């Protein structure tokens, strides 16, 4: 009898009774892990938030791209001007800028010491026209090199013409005498010559060959080796 009872005990223990329902759980309801349908208003809010995030990311990408392009343009401009800052001039020229390979526009101006110079009368010589002003810091900074280049190429039929804008002859005379300039420098008080050459910033440089043709245009301060390199090509 004892052995039989023991077998029954083992049978009962092996079979086990089903677990009783846990308190608070409806056994007839869907599984507890099932998510209830979302409120339509919540879906709309989520959609609007997603659109806003996309717009913000797009705007950030566009802004970053614009910054990269701007910096590249600035670096390119610096490489052309030697990193020097230029002085932008008010107004816009009514004529197109000179075209490389085309004849330079003729003009006549008077230097501070009374010389009258006409561009067309300099044919047969290389000509460097440099626009500046005594009130332009960067123009003054490069003037010692301009003067040195003028002296170095004077006996090689290369002429340097200094044209100062938006100031009077007395200011140029005082500056030339104080600094010992020997290159022919005068004024363009009404910006007529600067207008003809579409000068939008100073210092500005126009290089013309012995045939009177525009060969190179530079804006901003130039390094001395750049000056010499260009003038070497202009020398007849």
Short mmCIF file of C-alpha atoms in Angstrom, two decimals:
data_model
loop_
_atom_site.label_atom_id
_atom_site.label_comp_id
_atom_site.label_asym_id
_atom_site.label_seq_id
_atom_site.Cartn_x
_atom_site.Cartn_y
_atom_site.Cartn_z
CA UNK A 1 0.00 0.00 0.00
CA UNK A 2 2.77 2.47 0.84
CA UNK A 3 4.46 1.90 -2.47
CA UNK A 4 1.22 2.56 -4.30
CA UNK A 5 0.58 5.72 -2.38
CA UNK A 6 4.10 6.90 -3.20
CA UNK A 7 3.47 6.35 -6.90
CA UNK A 8 0.31 8.42 -6.69
CA UNK A 9 2.21 11.17 -4.95
CA UNK A 10 4.79 11.22 -7.75
CA UNK A 11 2.04 11.24 -10.37
CA UNK A 12 0.29 14.18 -8.75
CA UNK A 13 3.52 16.11 -8.44
CA UNK A 14 4.43 15.48 -12.10
CA UNK A 15 1.05 16.46 -13.51
CA UNK A 16 0.73 19.78 -11.67
CA UNK A 17 -2.35 21.95 -11.51
CA UNK A 18 -2.81 24.92 -13.89
CA UNK A 19 -1.66 28.28 -12.55
CA UNK A 20 -4.37 30.42 -11.09
CA UNK A 21 -5.11 33.67 -12.91
CA UNK A 22 -2.96 36.57 -11.66
CA UNK A 23 -4.86 39.28 -9.86
CA UNK A 24 -5.84 42.19 -12.15
CA UNK A 25 -5.35 40.27 -15.43
CA UNK A 26 -8.37 39.41 -17.54
CA UNK A 27 -7.66 36.04 -19.11
CA UNK A 28 -10.32 36.71 -21.75
CA UNK A 29 -8.76 40.03 -22.91
CA UNK A 30 -6.09 40.28 -25.70
CA UNK A 31 -2.51 39.63 -24.70
CA UNK A 32 -1.10 42.25 -22.37
CA UNK A 33 1.68 43.06 -24.90
CA UNK A 34 -0.80 44.23 -27.54
CA UNK A 35 -0.52 48.04 -28.07
CA UNK A 36 -3.71 50.02 -28.19
CA UNK A 37 -4.38 52.06 -31.38
CA UNK A 38 -2.69 55.54 -31.33
CA UNK A 39 -4.75 58.66 -31.02
CA UNK A 40 -5.01 60.34 -34.49
CA UNK A 41 -3.99 63.64 -32.90
CA UNK A 42 -0.79 62.03 -31.65
CA UNK A 43 -0.02 60.76 -35.16
CA UNK A 44 -0.49 64.27 -36.55
CA UNK A 45 1.78 65.76 -33.90
CA UNK A 46 4.44 63.13 -34.64
CA UNK A 47 4.17 63.80 -38.38
CA UNK A 48 4.55 67.56 -37.89
CA UNK A 49 7.54 67.04 -35.61
CA UNK A 50 9.18 64.82 -38.21
CA UNK A 51 8.64 67.43 -40.92
CA UNK A 52 10.12 70.12 -38.68
CA UNK A 53 13.20 67.99 -38.02
CA UNK A 54 13.66 67.39 -41.75
CA UNK A 55 13.36 71.12 -42.48
CA UNK A 56 15.87 72.00 -39.76
CA UNK A 57 18.37 69.42 -40.98
CA UNK A 58 17.96 70.60 -44.59
CA UNK A 59 18.46 74.23 -43.55
CA UNK A 60 21.59 73.29 -41.60
CA UNK A 61 23.03 71.43 -44.60
CA UNK A 62 22.28 74.35 -46.95
CA UNK A 63 23.84 76.85 -44.53
CA UNK A 64 26.95 74.70 -44.10
CA UNK A 65 27.28 74.39 -47.87
CA UNK A 66 26.95 78.15 -48.31
CA UNK A 67 29.63 78.73 -45.68
CA UNK A 68 32.01 76.35 -47.46
CA UNK A 69 31.43 78.08 -50.81
CA UNK A 70 31.92 81.52 -49.21
CA UNK A 71 35.17 80.49 -47.53
CA UNK A 72 36.47 78.95 -50.75
CA UNK A 73 35.65 82.15 -52.62
CA UNK A 74 37.42 84.22 -49.99
CA UNK A 75 40.49 81.99 -50.14
CA UNK A 76 40.47 82.23 -53.94
CA UNK A 77 40.24 86.00 -53.76
CA UNK A 78 43.04 86.10 -51.20
CA UNK A 79 45.24 84.02 -53.47
CA UNK A 80 44.73 86.59 -56.21
CA UNK A 81 45.31 89.62 -53.98
CA UNK A 82 48.07 88.24 -51.79
CA UNK A 83 45.67 88.19 -48.84
CA UNK A 84 45.40 91.99 -48.77
CA UNK A 85 42.13 93.68 -47.88
CA UNK A 86 40.65 95.95 -50.54
CA UNK A 87 38.58 99.10 -50.13
CA UNK A 88 35.24 98.71 -51.87
CA UNK A 89 34.00 101.79 -53.71
CA UNK A 90 30.43 103.04 -53.67
CA UNK A 91 28.38 102.86 -56.83
CA UNK A 92 28.47 100.63 -59.87
CA UNK A 93 30.24 101.38 -63.12
CA UNK A 94 27.97 102.04 -66.08
CA UNK A 95 30.46 100.45 -68.46
CA UNK A 96 31.68 96.85 -68.68
CA UNK A 97 35.12 96.10 -67.23
CA UNK A 98 38.11 95.94 -69.57
CA UNK A 99 38.45 92.66 -71.46
CA UNK A 100 41.75 90.82 -71.52
CA UNK A 101 43.15 90.83 -75.02
CA UNK A 102 41.25 93.98 -76.00
CA UNK A 103 42.64 97.54 -76.43
CA UNK A 104 42.76 99.60 -73.24
CA UNK A 105 40.53 102.67 -72.96
CA UNK A 106 42.48 105.85 -73.65
CA UNK A 107 42.63 108.66 -71.09
CA UNK A 108 44.63 111.72 -70.11
CA UNK A 109 45.48 112.84 -66.59
CA UNK A 110 47.79 115.35 -64.91
CA UNK A 111 50.35 114.36 -62.29
CA UNK A 112 50.85 116.26 -59.05
CA UNK A 113 53.92 118.02 -60.49
CA UNK A 114 52.17 119.19 -63.67
CA UNK A 115 52.94 116.45 -66.23
CA UNK A 116 50.12 115.67 -68.65
CA UNK A 117 50.09 112.00 -69.61
CA UNK A 118 47.97 110.34 -72.31
CA UNK A 119 47.85 106.55 -72.39
CA UNK A 120 47.75 106.22 -76.19
CA UNK A 121 51.00 108.18 -76.44
CA UNK A 122 52.78 105.42 -74.52
CA UNK A 123 52.36 102.77 -77.23
CA UNK A 124 55.57 100.87 -77.69
CA UNK A 125 55.98 100.63 -73.92
CA UNK A 126 54.50 98.35 -71.31
CA UNK A 127 52.16 100.23 -68.95
CA UNK A 128 51.04 99.45 -65.42
CA UNK A 129 48.08 101.54 -64.24
CA UNK A 130 47.57 101.38 -60.49
CA UNK A 131 44.46 102.94 -58.91
CA UNK A 132 44.71 103.94 -55.25
CA UNK A 133 44.37 106.78 -52.75
CA UNK A 134 46.32 108.35 -49.90
CA UNK A 135 43.42 107.48 -47.57
CA UNK A 136 43.64 103.78 -48.54
CA UNK A 137 45.84 101.97 -46.00
CA UNK A 138 46.59 99.00 -48.25
CA UNK A 139 47.41 101.26 -51.18
CA UNK A 140 49.98 103.04 -49.04
CA UNK A 141 51.34 99.73 -47.74
CA UNK A 142 52.24 98.49 -51.23
CA UNK A 143 53.47 101.85 -52.56
CA UNK A 144 57.15 101.31 -51.60
CA UNK A 145 57.16 98.13 -53.73
CA UNK A 146 55.35 99.92 -56.57
CA UNK A 147 57.97 102.68 -56.48
CA UNK A 148 60.80 100.11 -56.42
CA UNK A 149 59.30 98.28 -59.41
CA UNK A 150 58.94 101.60 -61.25
CA UNK A 151 62.64 102.30 -60.80
CA UNK A 152 63.69 98.75 -61.66
CA UNK A 153 61.83 98.69 -65.00
CA UNK A 154 62.15 102.35 -66.04
CA UNK A 155 65.06 101.60 -68.38
CA UNK A 156 63.20 98.65 -69.92
CA UNK A 157 60.40 100.73 -71.45
CA UNK A 158 57.84 99.91 -68.76
CA UNK A 159 55.89 102.85 -67.31
CA UNK A 160 54.00 102.86 -64.01
CA UNK A 161 51.08 105.30 -63.82
CA UNK A 162 49.61 106.07 -60.41
CA UNK A 163 46.03 107.35 -60.43
CA UNK A 164 44.49 108.40 -57.13
CA UNK A 165 40.73 108.70 -56.79
CA UNK A 166 38.32 110.69 -54.63
CA UNK A 167 40.87 113.27 -53.49
CA UNK A 168 42.56 116.45 -54.63
CA UNK A 169 45.93 117.14 -56.16
CA UNK A 170 47.25 118.80 -53.01
CA UNK A 171 46.78 115.62 -50.96
CA UNK A 172 48.66 113.60 -53.58
CA UNK A 173 51.43 116.19 -53.81
CA UNK A 174 51.94 116.22 -50.04
CA UNK A 175 52.02 112.41 -49.97
CA UNK A 176 54.46 112.13 -52.90
CA UNK A 177 56.82 114.71 -51.44
CA UNK A 178 56.69 113.16 -47.99
CA UNK A 179 57.43 109.63 -49.24
CA UNK A 180 59.80 110.56 -52.06
CA UNK A 181 57.75 109.02 -54.89
CA UNK A 182 59.16 109.47 -58.38
CA UNK A 183 56.56 107.56 -60.40
CA UNK A 184 54.05 109.78 -62.24
CA UNK A 185 51.08 109.95 -59.90
CA UNK A 186 48.05 112.20 -60.24
CA UNK A 187 44.37 112.38 -59.41
CA UNK A 188 41.06 111.31 -60.89
CA UNK A 189 38.87 113.64 -58.79
CA UNK A 190 35.59 112.82 -60.51
CA UNK A 191 36.33 109.11 -60.93
CA UNK A 192 36.10 109.46 -64.71
CA UNK A 193 39.08 107.21 -65.43
CA UNK A 194 38.09 104.76 -62.69
CA UNK A 195 34.60 104.66 -64.19
CA UNK A 196 36.02 103.91 -67.63
CA UNK A 197 37.98 100.99 -66.16
CA UNK A 198 35.08 99.77 -63.98
CA UNK A 199 37.17 100.05 -60.81
CA UNK A 200 35.09 98.69 -57.93
CA UNK A 201 37.80 98.45 -55.26
CA UNK A 202 41.31 99.70 -54.59
CA UNK A 203 44.13 99.02 -54.91
CA UNK A 204 43.41 97.92 -58.49
CA UNK A 205 45.99 97.16 -61.17
CA UNK A 206 45.73 97.06 -64.97
CA UNK A 207 48.65 95.84 -67.06
CA UNK A 208 48.84 96.88 -70.72
CA UNK A 209 51.36 95.66 -73.26
CA UNK A 210 53.33 97.73 -75.78
CA UNK A 211 50.53 97.37 -78.34
CA UNK A 212 48.02 98.98 -75.97
CA UNK A 213 46.24 95.70 -75.17
CA UNK A 214 45.04 94.73 -71.68
CA UNK A 215 47.11 91.73 -70.57
CA UNK A 216 46.28 91.33 -66.88
CA UNK A 217 44.00 92.75 -64.17
CA UNK A 218 44.56 92.38 -60.43
CA UNK A 219 42.61 93.70 -57.44
CA UNK A 220 44.23 94.07 -54.02
CA UNK A 221 47.78 94.46 -52.81
CA UNK A 222 50.45 92.69 -54.84
CA UNK A 223 53.62 91.04 -53.59
CA UNK A 224 56.84 92.40 -55.07
CA UNK A 225 57.67 89.15 -56.86
CA UNK A 226 54.21 89.22 -58.48
CA UNK A 227 54.82 92.75 -59.71
CA UNK A 228 58.19 91.79 -61.19
CA UNK A 229 56.80 88.67 -62.85
CA UNK A 230 54.03 90.59 -64.63
CA UNK A 231 56.29 93.48 -65.63
CA UNK A 232 58.80 91.05 -67.10
CA UNK A 233 56.09 89.92 -69.51
CA UNK A 234 55.17 93.52 -70.37
CA UNK A 235 58.70 94.62 -71.16
CA UNK A 236 59.07 95.00 -74.97
#
